[in-house]
Structures are given as structure tokens and as C-alpha cells.
CSV table of C-alpha atoms in Angstrom, one decimal:
chain,number,residue,atom,x,y,z
A,76,MET,CA,41.6,58.7,-50.0
A,77,GLU,CA,41.7,60.5,-46.7
A,78,PHE,CA,40.4,63.7,-48.2
A,79,VAL,CA,37.3,61.9,-49.6
A,80,LYS,CA,36.6,60.6,-46.1
A,81,ALA,CA,37.2,64.1,-44.5
A,82,VAL,CA,34.7,66.0,-46.7
A,83,PRO,CA,31.5,64.4,-45.1
A,84,LEU,CA,33.0,65.0,-41.6
A,85,GLY,CA,33.5,68.7,-42.5
A,86,ALA,CA,30.0,68.9,-43.7
A,87,ILE,CA,28.6,67.4,-40.6
A,88,LEU,CA,30.6,69.7,-38.4
A,89,SER,CA,29.5,72.7,-40.4
A,90,GLY,CA,25.9,71.7,-40.3
A,91,VAL,CA,25.8,71.1,-36.6
A,92,ILE,CA,27.6,74.3,-35.6
A,93,SER,CA,25.6,76.4,-38.1
A,94,LEU,CA,22.3,74.9,-36.9
A,95,VAL,CA,23.1,75.6,-33.2
A,96,ILE,CA,24.4,79.2,-33.8
A,97,GLY,CA,22.1,80.1,-36.7
A,98,SER,CA,18.9,79.0,-35.0
A,99,GLN,CA,19.6,81.5,-32.2
A,100,GLY,CA,19.6,84.3,-34.7
A,101,ALA,CA,23.3,85.0,-34.6
A,102,ARG,CA,25.6,85.2,-37.7
A,103,GLY,CA,28.7,83.8,-35.9
A,104,GLY,CA,31.0,86.7,-36.8
A,105,GLN,CA,34.0,85.2,-38.7
A,106,MET,CA,32.0,81.9,-39.3
A,107,ALA,CA,29.7,83.7,-41.7
A,108,ILE,CA,26.7,81.6,-41.0
A,109,HIS,CA,23.8,82.1,-43.5
A,110,MET,CA,20.6,80.5,-44.5
A,111,ALA,CA,21.1,78.3,-47.6
A,112,GLU,CA,18.3,77.0,-49.8
A,113,LEU,CA,18.5,73.8,-51.9
A,114,ALA,CA,15.3,73.0,-53.8
A,115,ASP,CA,12.5,73.4,-51.2
A,116,TYR,CA,14.8,72.8,-48.2
A,117,SER,CA,16.5,75.6,-46.3
A,118,PHE,CA,19.3,75.1,-43.7
A,119,TYR,CA,22.0,77.1,-42.0
A,120,TRP,CA,25.5,76.8,-43.6
A,121,SER,CA,29.0,78.1,-43.1
A,122,TRP,CA,31.7,77.7,-45.7
A,123,PRO,CA,34.6,78.8,-43.4
A,124,VAL,CA,33.6,76.2,-40.9
A,125,PHE,CA,33.2,73.6,-43.6
A,126,PHE,CA,36.7,74.2,-44.9
A,127,ALA,CA,38.3,74.3,-41.5
A,128,GLY,CA,36.5,71.1,-40.4
A,129,THR,CA,37.5,69.3,-43.5
A,130,GLY,CA,41.1,70.4,-43.1
A,131,LEU,CA,41.1,69.4,-39.5
A,132,ALA,CA,39.6,65.9,-40.3
A,133,TRP,CA,42.0,65.5,-43.2
A,134,GLY,CA,45.0,66.3,-41.0
A,135,ILE,CA,44.0,64.0,-38.3
A,136,MET,CA,43.5,61.1,-40.8
A,137,LEU,CA,46.9,61.8,-42.3
A,138,LEU,CA,48.5,61.6,-38.9
A,139,GLN,CA,46.9,58.2,-38.3
A,140,ARG,CA,48.6,56.6,-41.3
């Protein structure tokens, strides 16, 4: 159950960090920030930050059991 709660937190973290860094024109190096398009909407996204943020949130939630 903790993993299901951690996924939206990882997505929020990835969206915020990617928006701040990507809107400045940078790629973020190892963060691999890129412009993603979904239907008619485009946004900055980073899969490495998403996985790291989800793992971090999941670990913290497991520690709080």
C-alpha cells in the first residue's frame, strides 16, 4: 500500500524539479529532463527523478510503519 501512496509523491517531485530546471533551458545532466507531450499538453519530465523520488518516498513510508 505504501508504494501506491509513494508514486504520486514521486510524480509531484519530478514535475516540480523538472519544471524549475527545464524552464531555464537546462537539461539537468544526469536528471535527463526533457519535454514530454501528452495529447495537446506539453510539460517537462524526468524519469530518473521520478524513480528516485518514488523510492525515497516509499522508503520513508516503510520506516514509519
